[in-house]
CSV table of C-alpha atoms and ligand atoms in Angstrom, one decimal:
chain,number,residue,atom,x,y,z
A,768,UNK,CA,-2.7,-28.1,11.8
A,769,UNK,CA,-4.0,-30.0,15.3
A,770,UNK,CA,-1.2,-29.3,16.7
A,771,UNK,CA,-1.3,-25.6,15.8
A,772,UNK,CA,-2.1,-23.3,18.8
A,773,UNK,CA,-2.6,-20.9,16.4
A,774,UNK,CA,-3.9,-20.4,12.4
A,775,UNK,CA,-2.7,-17.2,11.0
A,776,UNK,CA,-4.8,-17.0,7.3
A,777,UNK,CA,-2.0,-14.8,5.3
A,778,UNK,CA,1.9,-14.6,4.7
A,779,UNK,CA,1.5,-10.5,4.1
A,780,UNK,CA,3.3,-8.0,7.4
A,781,UNK,CA,0.0,-8.4,9.3
A,782,UNK,CA,-0.3,-11.8,9.4
A,783,UNK,CA,4.3,-12.0,9.6
A,784,UNK,CA,4.3,-9.3,12.8
A,785,UNK,CA,1.4,-11.7,14.7
A,786,UNK,CA,3.6,-15.0,13.4
A,787,UNK,CA,6.4,-13.6,15.1
A,788,UNK,CA,5.5,-13.0,18.3
A,789,UNK,CA,3.7,-15.8,19.7
A,790,UNK,CA,6.2,-18.0,18.2
A,791,UNK,CA,9.3,-15.7,19.9
A,792,UNK,CA,7.5,-13.7,22.7
A,793,UNK,CA,5.2,-16.9,24.1
A,794,UNK,CA,6.5,-20.3,22.5
A,795,UNK,CA,3.3,-20.4,20.4
A,796,UNK,CA,2.9,-23.5,17.8
A,797,UNK,CA,2.2,-21.3,14.5
A,798,UNK,CA,0.7,-22.6,10.8
A,799,UNK,CA,0.5,-19.7,7.7
A,800,UNK,CA,-1.4,-20.9,5.7
A,801,UNK,CA,-0.3,-18.3,2.5
A,802,UNK,CA,-3.0,-19.2,-0.6
A,803,UNK,CA,0.0,-17.5,-2.6
A,804,UNK,CA,3.5,-19.8,-4.0
A,805,UNK,CA,5.5,-17.0,-2.0
A,806,UNK,CA,5.2,-15.4,1.8
A,807,UNK,CA,5.0,-11.6,1.3
A,808,UNK,CA,2.2,-10.9,0.6
A,809,UNK,CA,1.3,-7.7,-1.2
A,810,UNK,CA,5.0,-6.6,-0.4
A,811,UNK,CA,6.9,-9.2,-1.7
A,812,UNK,CA,10.2,-9.0,-3.8
A,813,UNK,CA,11.3,-11.0,-6.2
A,814,UNK,CA,14.2,-11.1,-8.4
A,815,UNK,CA,14.5,-9.7,-12.3
A,816,UNK,CA,15.6,-13.1,-14.4
A,817,UNK,CA,17.1,-10.8,-17.2
A,818,UNK,CA,19.3,-8.2,-15.3
A,819,UNK,CA,18.5,-10.3,-11.7
A,820,UNK,CA,17.3,-6.7,-10.5
A,821,UNK,CA,14.8,-6.3,-7.7
A,822,UNK,CA,11.4,-5.9,-9.0
A,823,UNK,CA,7.7,-6.0,-5.9
A,824,UNK,CA,6.5,-7.8,-7.3
A,825,UNK,CA,2.1,-6.0,-7.0
A,826,UNK,CA,3.6,-2.7,-6.9
A,827,UNK,CA,6.6,-0.3,-6.2
A,828,UNK,CA,6.8,0.2,-2.3
A,829,UNK,CA,8.8,2.5,-0.6
A,830,UNK,CA,8.9,2.0,3.8
A,831,UNK,CA,8.3,5.2,5.7
A,832,UNK,CA,7.1,5.4,9.6
A,833,UNK,CA,6.2,7.7,11.7
A,834,UNK,CA,6.0,5.2,14.6
A,835,UNK,CA,9.3,4.6,17.1
A,836,UNK,CA,7.8,1.4,18.1
A,837,UNK,CA,8.0,-0.4,14.6
A,838,UNK,CA,10.8,1.4,14.0
A,839,UNK,CA,12.3,0.0,15.7
A,840,UNK,CA,10.5,-3.4,15.6
A,841,UNK,CA,11.0,-4.2,11.8
A,842,UNK,CA,15.0,-2.9,11.6
A,843,UNK,CA,15.3,-7.0,14.5
A,844,UNK,CA,14.7,-8.4,10.8
A,845,UNK,CA,16.3,-5.6,8.3
A,846,UNK,CA,18.5,-2.6,8.0
A,847,UNK,CA,17.4,0.0,6.0
A,848,UNK,CA,19.0,2.3,3.2
A,849,UNK,CA,19.0,6.1,2.9
A,850,UNK,CA,16.1,5.9,0.0
A,851,UNK,CA,14.7,9.1,0.0
A,852,UNK,CA,10.8,8.7,-2.4
A,853,UNK,CA,11.3,11.2,-5.4
A,854,UNK,CA,9.0,11.2,-8.0
A,855,UNK,CA,8.4,13.4,-11.0
A,856,UNK,CA,4.7,13.7,-13.2
A,857,UNK,CA,4.8,13.9,-16.6
A,858,UNK,CA,2.1,16.7,-18.2
A,859,UNK,CA,2.2,17.6,-22.0
A,860,UNK,CA,5.7,16.7,-22.2
A,861,UNK,CA,7.1,18.6,-19.8
A,862,UNK,CA,8.4,16.6,-16.6
A,863,UNK,CA,7.2,18.3,-12.4
A,864,UNK,CA,8.1,17.8,-8.9
A,865,UNK,CA,5.5,15.3,-6.8
A,866,UNK,CA,4.4,16.0,-4.4
A,867,UNK,CA,3.7,19.8,-5.6
A,868,UNK,CA,5.3,21.8,-4.0
A,869,UNK,CA,8.1,25.4,-5.1
A,870,UNK,CA,9.5,23.7,-7.7
A,871,UNK,CA,6.5,22.6,-9.2
A,872,UNK,CA,4.2,25.4,-9.1
A,873,UNK,CA,8.0,27.9,-10.5
A,874,UNK,CA,8.2,25.8,-13.1
A,875,UNK,CA,4.8,25.6,-14.1
A,876,UNK,CA,4.1,28.8,-14.5
A,877,UNK,CA,7.3,30.0,-15.9
A,878,UNK,CA,8.6,31.9,-13.2
A,879,UNK,CA,11.1,31.9,-9.9
A,880,UNK,CA,8.0,32.9,-6.8
A,881,UNK,CA,8.8,33.8,-3.7
A,882,UNK,CA,6.8,30.9,-0.6
A,883,UNK,CA,4.9,33.9,0.6
A,884,UNK,CA,3.5,35.2,-3.2
A,885,UNK,CA,3.1,31.8,-4.4
A,886,UNK,CA,0.2,30.6,-1.1
A,887,UNK,CA,-1.7,34.0,-2.8
A,888,UNK,CA,-1.7,33.1,-6.3
A,889,UNK,CA,-3.1,29.0,-5.7
A,890,UNK,CA,-5.1,30.9,-2.6
A,891,UNK,CA,-6.4,33.4,-6.0
A,892,UNK,CA,-7.1,30.7,-8.3
A,893,UNK,CA,-8.7,29.0,-5.6
A,894,UNK,CA,-11.0,32.3,-5.1
A,895,UNK,CA,-13.3,30.8,-7.7
A,896,UNK,CA,-15.0,28.5,-4.6
A,897,UNK,CA,-14.9,30.8,-2.0
A,898,UNK,CA,-18.7,30.6,-0.6
A,899,UNK,CA,-19.5,27.0,-2.4
A,900,UNK,CA,-19.3,24.3,-1.0
A,901,UNK,CA,-17.4,21.8,-3.2
A,902,UNK,CA,-20.2,18.6,-4.9
A,903,UNK,CA,-17.8,16.9,-6.4
A,904,UNK,CA,-13.9,16.3,-6.5
A,905,UNK,CA,-12.6,18.1,-8.5
A,906,UNK,CA,-15.1,21.5,-6.8
A,907,UNK,CA,-13.2,19.9,-4.0
A,908,UNK,CA,-9.6,20.0,-5.4
A,909,UNK,CA,-9.8,23.2,-7.2
A,910,UNK,CA,-11.1,25.1,-3.7
A,911,UNK,CA,-7.2,23.8,-2.1
A,912,UNK,CA,-5.5,24.3,-5.6
A,913,UNK,CA,-7.1,26.3,-8.3
A,914,UNK,CA,-8.1,25.2,-11.1
A,915,UNK,CA,-4.8,25.1,-13.5
A,916,UNK,CA,-3.0,22.8,-11.4
A,917,UNK,CA,-6.5,21.0,-10.5
A,918,UNK,CA,-6.5,20.6,-14.8
A,919,UNK,CA,-2.7,19.2,-14.2
A,920,UNK,CA,-2.2,17.3,-11.9
A,921,UNK,CA,-5.0,15.8,-10.4
A,922,UNK,CA,-8.0,15.8,-13.4
A,923,UNK,CA,-6.7,13.3,-16.3
A,924,UNK,CA,-4.8,11.5,-13.1
A,925,UNK,CA,-8.1,11.1,-11.0
A,926,UNK,CA,-9.8,10.2,-13.4
A,927,UNK,CA,-8.0,7.4,-15.1
A,928,UNK,CA,-7.2,5.5,-11.0
A,929,UNK,CA,-10.9,5.5,-11.0
A,930,UNK,CA,-12.2,4.8,-14.9
A,931,UNK,CA,-15.1,8.0,-13.4
A,932,UNK,CA,-15.1,12.3,-14.5
A,933,UNK,CA,-14.0,13.5,-11.0
A,934,UNK,CA,-17.2,15.4,-11.6
A,935,UNK,CA,-19.3,11.9,-10.6
A,936,UNK,CA,-16.1,11.0,-7.9
A,937,UNK,CA,-17.7,12.5,-4.1
A,938,UNK,CA,-16.4,15.1,-2.8
A,939,UNK,CA,-15.7,13.8,0.4
A,940,UNK,CA,-12.9,11.2,-1.4
A,941,UNK,CA,-10.2,13.8,-0.8
A,942,UNK,CA,-9.6,16.2,2.2
A,943,UNK,CA,-6.5,17.7,1.5
A,944,UNK,CA,-4.3,17.9,-1.8
A,945,UNK,CA,-0.2,17.8,-0.2
A,946,UNK,CA,1.5,21.2,-1.4
A,947,UNK,CA,4.3,22.6,-0.6
A,948,UNK,CA,5.6,26.2,0.0
A,949,UNK,CA,9.5,24.7,-0.1
A,950,UNK,CA,11.6,23.0,-2.7
A,951,UNK,CA,11.1,20.2,-0.3
A,952,UNK,CA,11.2,17.4,-3.2
A,953,UNK,CA,11.1,14.5,-0.9
A,954,UNK,CA,7.0,12.4,-1.7
A,955,UNK,CA,6.8,11.7,2.3
A,956,UNK,CA,8.5,14.3,5.2
A,957,UNK,CA,8.3,11.3,7.8
A,958,UNK,CA,11.5,10.9,10.3
A,959,UNK,CA,11.4,7.3,9.0
A,960,UNK,CA,12.2,6.2,6.1
A,961,UNK,CA,14.7,3.9,2.8
A,962,UNK,CA,14.4,0.5,1.4
A,963,UNK,CA,15.5,-2.4,2.8
A,964,UNK,CA,19.2,-3.1,2.6
A,965,UNK,CA,18.0,-7.0,1.1
A,966,UNK,CA,14.8,-6.5,-0.4
A,967,UNK,CA,11.2,-7.4,1.3
A,968,UNK,CA,11.6,-10.7,1.6
A,969,UNK,CA,14.3,-11.3,3.6
A,970,UNK,CA,12.4,-9.9,5.8
A,971,UNK,CA,9.7,-12.4,5.8
A,972,UNK,CA,12.4,-14.9,5.6
A,973,UNK,CA,14.2,-13.4,8.7
A,974,UNK,CA,10.9,-12.9,10.8
A,975,UNK,CA,9.1,-16.1,10.6
A,976,UNK,CA,13.1,-18.0,10.2
A,977,UNK,CA,11.7,-20.2,13.7
A,978,UNK,CA,11.0,-23.5,15.1
A,979,UNK,CA,7.5,-23.0,15.5
A,980,UNK,CA,6.3,-21.6,12.7
A,981,UNK,CA,4.9,-23.3,9.9
A,982,UNK,CA,4.1,-21.6,6.7
A,983,UNK,CA,1.9,-23.6,4.4
A,984,UNK,CA,2.0,-22.5,0.3
A,985,UNK,CA,-0.6,-22.8,-1.8
A,986,UNK,CA,-3.2,-23.4,0.5
A,987,UNK,CA,-6.7,-21.2,0.8
A,988,UNK,CA,-7.4,-21.7,4.1
A,989,UNK,CA,-11.1,-22.5,2.2
A,990,UNK,CA,-10.1,-25.5,1.2
A,991,UNK,CA,-8.8,-26.7,5.3
A,992,UNK,CA,-11.5,-24.4,7.3
A,993,UNK,CA,-13.6,-27.3,8.1
A,994,UNK,CA,-9.8,-29.5,8.7
A,995,UNK,CA,-9.3,-27.5,11.7
A,996,UNK,CA,-10.1,-28.2,15.3
A,997,UNK,CA,-12.6,-25.1,15.8
A,998,UNK,CA,-10.5,-24.3,19.7
A,999,UNK,CA,-6.9,-22.9,17.1
A,1000,UNK,CA,-7.4,-19.9,17.3
A,1001,UNK,CA,-7.3,-18.6,14.0
A,1002,UNK,CA,-5.8,-14.6,12.7
A,1003,UNK,CA,-7.4,-13.7,9.0
A,1004,UNK,CA,-6.2,-11.7,7.0
A,1005,UNK,CA,-7.9,-12.8,3.9
A,1006,UNK,CA,-11.1,-10.7,2.5
A,1007,UNK,CA,-13.6,-9.8,5.2
A,1008,UNK,CA,-16.4,-11.1,2.8
A,1009,UNK,CA,-15.0,-13.6,1.6
A,1010,UNK,CA,-15.4,-15.2,4.2
A,1011,UNK,CA,-19.1,-14.3,4.7
A,1012,UNK,CA,-19.0,-16.5,1.3
A,1013,UNK,CA,-20.1,-12.9,0.2
A,1014,UNK,CA,-23.5,-12.7,2.0
A,1015,UNK,CA,-24.0,-9.6,2.8
A,1016,UNK,CA,-22.2,-8.3,-1.1
A,1017,UNK,CA,-18.6,-8.0,-2.8
A,1018,UNK,CA,-16.6,-4.2,-1.0
A,1019,UNK,CA,-15.4,-2.5,-4.0
A,1020,UNK,CA,-12.7,-2.9,-4.8
A,1021,UNK,CA,-9.5,-1.2,-7.7
A,1022,UNK,CA,-7.2,-3.6,-9.0
A,1023,UNK,CA,-3.9,-2.7,-10.7
A,1024,UNK,CA,-2.1,-4.4,-14.5
A,1025,UNK,CA,1.5,-4.4,-14.3
A,1026,UNK,CA,3.4,-4.5,-17.2
A,1027,UNK,CA,7.0,-5.5,-16.9
A,1028,UNK,CA,9.3,-5.4,-20.3
A,1029,UNK,CA,13.3,-5.4,-19.8
A,1030,UNK,CA,14.8,-2.5,-22.1
A,1031,UNK,CA,18.3,-2.2,-23.3
A,1032,UNK,CA,19.2,1.2,-21.3
A,1033,UNK,CA,20.7,1.0,-18.1
A,1034,UNK,CA,18.9,4.2,-17.4
A,1035,UNK,CA,14.8,4.2,-18.5
A,1036,UNK,CA,13.9,7.5,-16.7
A,1037,UNK,CA,16.2,8.6,-14.7
A,1038,UNK,CA,14.1,8.3,-11.4
A,1039,UNK,CA,12.1,5.1,-9.6
A,1040,UNK,CA,8.6,6.5,-10.2
A,1041,UNK,CA,7.6,8.5,-13.2
A,1042,UNK,CA,3.7,9.1,-13.4
A,1043,UNK,CA,1.4,10.8,-16.3
A,1044,UNK,CA,-1.3,12.9,-15.9
A,1045,UNK,CA,-2.3,13.7,-18.8
A,1046,UNK,CA,-5.9,12.0,-19.9
A,1047,UNK,CA,-4.7,10.9,-22.7
A,1048,UNK,CA,-1.9,8.2,-21.6
A,1049,UNK,CA,-3.4,5.2,-20.6
A,1050,UNK,CA,-0.6,3.5,-17.4
A,1051,UNK,CA,-1.1,5.5,-14.9
A,1052,UNK,CA,2.6,5.6,-14.2
A,1053,UNK,CA,6.1,4.0,-14.8
A,1054,UNK,CA,8.8,2.1,-12.6
A,1055,UNK,CA,12.2,2.0,-13.3
A,1056,UNK,CA,12.8,-0.2,-10.1
A,1057,UNK,CA,16.5,-0.2,-10.7
A,1058,UNK,CA,16.4,3.2,-9.0
A,1059,UNK,CA,15.0,1.4,-6.0
A,1060,UNK,CA,18.9,1.3,-4.8
A,1061,UNK,CA,21.6,2.9,-6.1
A,1062,UNK,CA,23.8,0.7,-4.0
A,1063,UNK,CA,23.5,-2.3,-6.4
A,1064,UNK,CA,25.9,-3.0,-9.0
A,1065,UNK,CA,22.6,-4.0,-11.7
A,1066,UNK,CA,23.9,-4.2,-15.2
A,1067,UNK,CA,24.8,-1.1,-16.9
A,1068,UNK,CA,23.2,-1.9,-20.2
A,1069,UNK,CA,19.8,-3.4,-19.1
A,1070,UNK,CA,16.6,-1.8,-16.9
A,1071,UNK,CA,13.1,-3.4,-15.7
A,1072,UNK,CA,10.9,-0.8,-15.6
A,1073,UNK,CA,6.4,-2.2,-15.5
A,1074,UNK,CA,3.6,0.2,-16.5
A,1075,UNK,CA,0.8,0.5,-14.0
A,1076,UNK,CA,-2.7,1.0,-15.2
A,1077,UNK,CA,-5.8,0.9,-12.9
A,1078,UNK,CA,-9.3,-0.2,-13.2
A,1079,UNK,CA,-11.9,-1.7,-10.6
A,1080,UNK,CA,-11.2,-5.1,-9.3
A,1081,UNK,CA,-13.8,-7.1,-10.3
A,1082,UNK,CA,-13.7,-11.2,-8.7
A,1083,UNK,CA,-11.3,-12.3,-9.7
A,1084,UNK,CA,-9.1,-9.5,-9.4
A,1085,UNK,CA,-5.6,-8.2,-6.8
A,1086,UNK,CA,-7.7,-5.8,-4.6
A,1087,UNK,CA,-5.2,-3.2,-4.0
A,1088,UNK,CA,-7.0,0.2,-3.1
A,1089,UNK,CA,-10.8,0.4,-0.8
A,1090,UNK,CA,-13.4,2.0,-2.8
A,1091,UNK,CA,-15.0,2.4,0.0
A,1092,UNK,CA,-18.4,4.4,-1.3
A,1093,UNK,CA,-21.3,5.3,1.3
A,1094,UNK,CA,-22.8,1.7,0.2
A,1095,UNK,CA,-19.0,0.1,1.4
A,1096,UNK,CA,-18.8,1.2,4.4
A,1097,UNK,CA,-22.9,0.8,5.8
A,1098,UNK,CA,-21.6,-3.6,4.1
A,1099,UNK,CA,-18.7,-3.7,6.2
A,1100,UNK,CA,-20.2,-2.3,9.5
A,1101,UNK,CA,-22.1,-4.8,8.2
A,1102,UNK,CA,-19.9,-7.7,8.0
A,1103,UNK,CA,-18.1,-6.6,10.9
A,1104,UNK,CA,-20.4,-6.6,12.7
A,1105,UNK,CA,-20.3,-10.6,12.0
A,1106,UNK,CA,-17.0,-11.1,12.8
A,1107,UNK,CA,-17.6,-10.2,15.9
A,1108,UNK,CA,-19.8,-12.6,16.1
A,1109,UNK,CA,-17.6,-15.2,14.9
A,1110,UNK,CA,-15.3,-16.7,18.1
A,1111,UNK,CA,-12.2,-17.4,17.8
A,1112,UNK,CA,-11.2,-15.7,15.0
A,1113,UNK,CA,-9.4,-12.1,14.8
A,1114,UNK,CA,-10.1,-10.5,11.4
A,1115,UNK,CA,-6.6,-8.0,10.6
A,1116,UNK,CA,-4.4,-6.5,7.8
A,1117,UNK,CA,-6.0,-4.4,5.2
A,1118,UNK,CA,-8.5,-7.5,3.6
A,1119,UNK,CA,-9.8,-8.5,6.8
A,1120,UNK,CA,-10.6,-4.6,7.9
A,1121,UNK,CA,-10.9,-3.3,4.6
A,1122,UNK,CA,-8.9,-0.4,4.5
A,1123,UNK,CA,-5.6,0.8,2.7
A,1124,UNK,CA,-3.0,-0.4,5.5
A,1125,UNK,CA,0.9,1.5,4.5
A,1126,UNK,CA,3.0,-1.6,5.4
A,1127,UNK,CA,3.9,0.3,8.6
A,1128,UNK,CA,-0.5,0.4,9.6
A,1129,UNK,CA,0.1,-3.0,9.0
A,1130,UNK,CA,3.0,-3.8,11.0
A,1131,UNK,CA,1.8,-1.6,13.8
A,1132,UNK,CA,-1.7,-3.2,13.6
A,1133,UNK,CA,-1.0,-6.6,14.7
A,1134,UNK,CA,1.7,-6.0,17.0
A,1135,UNK,CA,-1.3,-3.9,19.2
A,1136,UNK,CA,-4.1,-6.7,18.0
A,1137,UNK,CA,-0.7,-9.1,19.8
A,1138,UNK,CA,0.2,-7.5,22.4
A,1139,UNK,CA,-4.5,-7.6,23.4
A,1140,UNK,CA,-5.2,-11.2,22.0
A,1141,UNK,CA,-2.2,-11.8,24.7
A,1142,UNK,CA,-3.1,-10.8,27.2
A,1143,UNK,CA,-6.7,-11.8,26.7
A,1144,UNK,CA,-8.0,-16.0,26.1
A,1145,UNK,CA,-4.4,-16.8,25.3
A,1146,UNK,CA,-4.2,-16.3,29.0
A,1147,UNK,CA,-6.8,-18.5,29.8
A,1148,UNK,CA,-6.8,-20.4,26.9
A,1149,UNK,CA,-4.3,-23.4,25.6
A,1150,UNK,CA,-1.1,-21.8,26.4
A,1151,UNK,CA,-0.5,-18.9,29.4
A,1152,UNK,CA,2.2,-16.1,28.5
B,1995,FAD,P1,-1.1,-8.6,2.2
B,1995,FAD,O1,-0.4,-8.5,2.1
B,1995,FAD,O2,-2.3,-8.1,1.5
B,1995,FAD,O3,-1.2,-9.8,2.5
B,1995,FAD,C1,-2.5,-10.6,2.7
B,1995,FAD,C2,-2.3,-12.1,2.9
B,1995,FAD,O4,-3.8,-13.2,2.9
B,1995,FAD,C3,-2.1,-12.6,1.5
B,1995,FAD,O5,-0.8,-12.8,0.5
B,1995,FAD,C4,-3.2,-13.4,0.4
B,1995,FAD,O6,-2.7,-14.2,-0.3
B,1995,FAD,C5,-3.1,-14.3,1.4
B,1995,FAD,N1,-4.7,-14.9,1.4
B,1995,FAD,C6,-6.0,-14.2,0.9
B,1995,FAD,N2,-6.5,-14.5,1.8
B,1995,FAD,C7,-6.1,-16.2,1.8
B,1995,FAD,C8,-7.3,-17.3,1.8
B,1995,FAD,N3,-8.4,-17.9,1.7
B,1995,FAD,N4,-5.8,-18.4,2.0
B,1995,FAD,C9,-4.6,-18.0,2.4
B,1995,FAD,N5,-4.2,-16.7,2.5
B,1995,FAD,C10,-5.2,-16.2,1.8
B,1995,FAD,N6,2.4,0.3,2.0
B,1995,FAD,C11,3.3,1.7,2.3
B,1995,FAD,O7,4.2,1.2,3.3
B,1995,FAD,N7,4.6,1.8,1.2
B,1995,FAD,C12,4.2,1.2,0.1
B,1995,FAD,O8,5.4,2.4,-1.4
B,1995,FAD,C13,3.4,0.9,-0.7
B,1995,FAD,N8,3.0,0.4,-1.9
B,1995,FAD,C14,1.6,0.4,-2.2
B,1995,FAD,C15,1.7,0.2,-4.0
B,1995,FAD,C16,0.6,-0.9,-4.0
B,1995,FAD,C17,0.1,-1.4,-5.6
B,1995,FAD,C18,-1.0,-1.5,-2.3
B,1995,FAD,C19,-1.4,-2.0,-3.7
B,1995,FAD,C20,-0.2,-1.2,-1.8
B,1995,FAD,C21,0.6,-0.3,-1.5
B,1995,FAD,N9,1.5,-0.2,0.0
B,1995,FAD,C22,2.3,0.3,0.2
B,1995,FAD,C23,0.5,-1.4,1.1
B,1995,FAD,C24,1.0,-2.5,1.5
B,1995,FAD,O9,0.8,-3.6,0.5
B,1995,FAD,C25,0.2,-2.0,2.5
B,1995,FAD,O10,0.5,-1.8,3.7
B,1995,FAD,C26,0.5,-4.4,3.2
B,1995,FAD,O11,0.8,-5.4,1.7
B,1995,FAD,C27,-0.5,-4.7,4.7
B,1995,FAD,O12,0.1,-6.1,4.9
B,1995,FAD,P2,-0.8,-7.3,5.2
B,1995,FAD,O13,-1.1,-8.4,5.8
B,1995,FAD,O14,-2.4,-6.4,5.5
B,1995,FAD,O15,-2.3,-7.9,3.5
């Protein structure tokens, strides 16, 4: 560690991108300290031992981006399949296409509607909120998509996700609800999307395959921090509140419980992701991993499915989605002010900046931060470019 030019806390996409750039572009000696027993952060994937099917341990990850620079950067380490995400949602025993599109609307209202007719129908239903400022999430959703679609697809699902009645949630949680007045049922409309051909973990293996990059697994940085010379710059991608010993309080997160099982069929649900909108069904969705890679030769008599359950995160849980209430925002700003005064430490990634980031955003932010670092203190410090 004392020979390192740069220490990176966390081997997720943010940390791995900075490490790769620092070693390949700048010849820096990089040490990555990772608390878990593997690289990849939350994008880590592994092979299920019973079926050989690739499973994403921390929830399903679908790569998509509008950003050409991020797409071409990542294509140095992997090629992508043409997987296009088309999830479904079950409401009262019926499966509907998501996000809400013309097929969903026609099926739900049991008639064929043109785009203009569907638009007029939904506008009419949303008009119950006309002239009133929405007071809570329920009213906001009704003002956007009308009551019938809200009650079917948003109310129960939101209640399960937040464990709170949508009438008690702030309207600010949603600014828009995507409704497509075409039969396009792709979940993401980004020009670049797909699944990494050899899986997510293989991307990290390639990014970190450099003689100057040393990864310490099963290693909590807090246990090492006092032994690292203070002159060595640190990129910290762990939780920002943990860095400061929760001195200002704990930031709120939601987490997920994943229950994995192997089922005795080659196809359990016919698609990768089935949401459950009913309040009475405890899980929020079932993911069947084989469908992310239809090109692979997976067994025809077994499949891996994962039930997901959402809840708010306690102290020992994995933080997944920032709750981001007004109190959280204020708390984060206090930590941000402390972080700005911390010499030689750069806070990044989803945990370090208390923001939900898609993978492409984490990589894009890391590439940008690397440009800044490269041209700032590194230029004057231990190693000039
Ligand atoms: P992380 O991947 O979380 O990496 C941070 C790393 O820091 C972790 O490995 C952690 O163990 C380590 N760490 C923390 N503290 C310490 C410490 N004290 N010492 C050592 N190591 C430490 N994005 C998409 O683009 N598409 C999707 O479909 C998608 N699906 C998602 C589904 C779920 C359920 C979740 C939660 C996220 C999803 N994401 C998706 C987002 C994606 O996971 C993030 O963009 C990505 O993880 C961000 O990378 P990161 O490096 O910022 O953080």
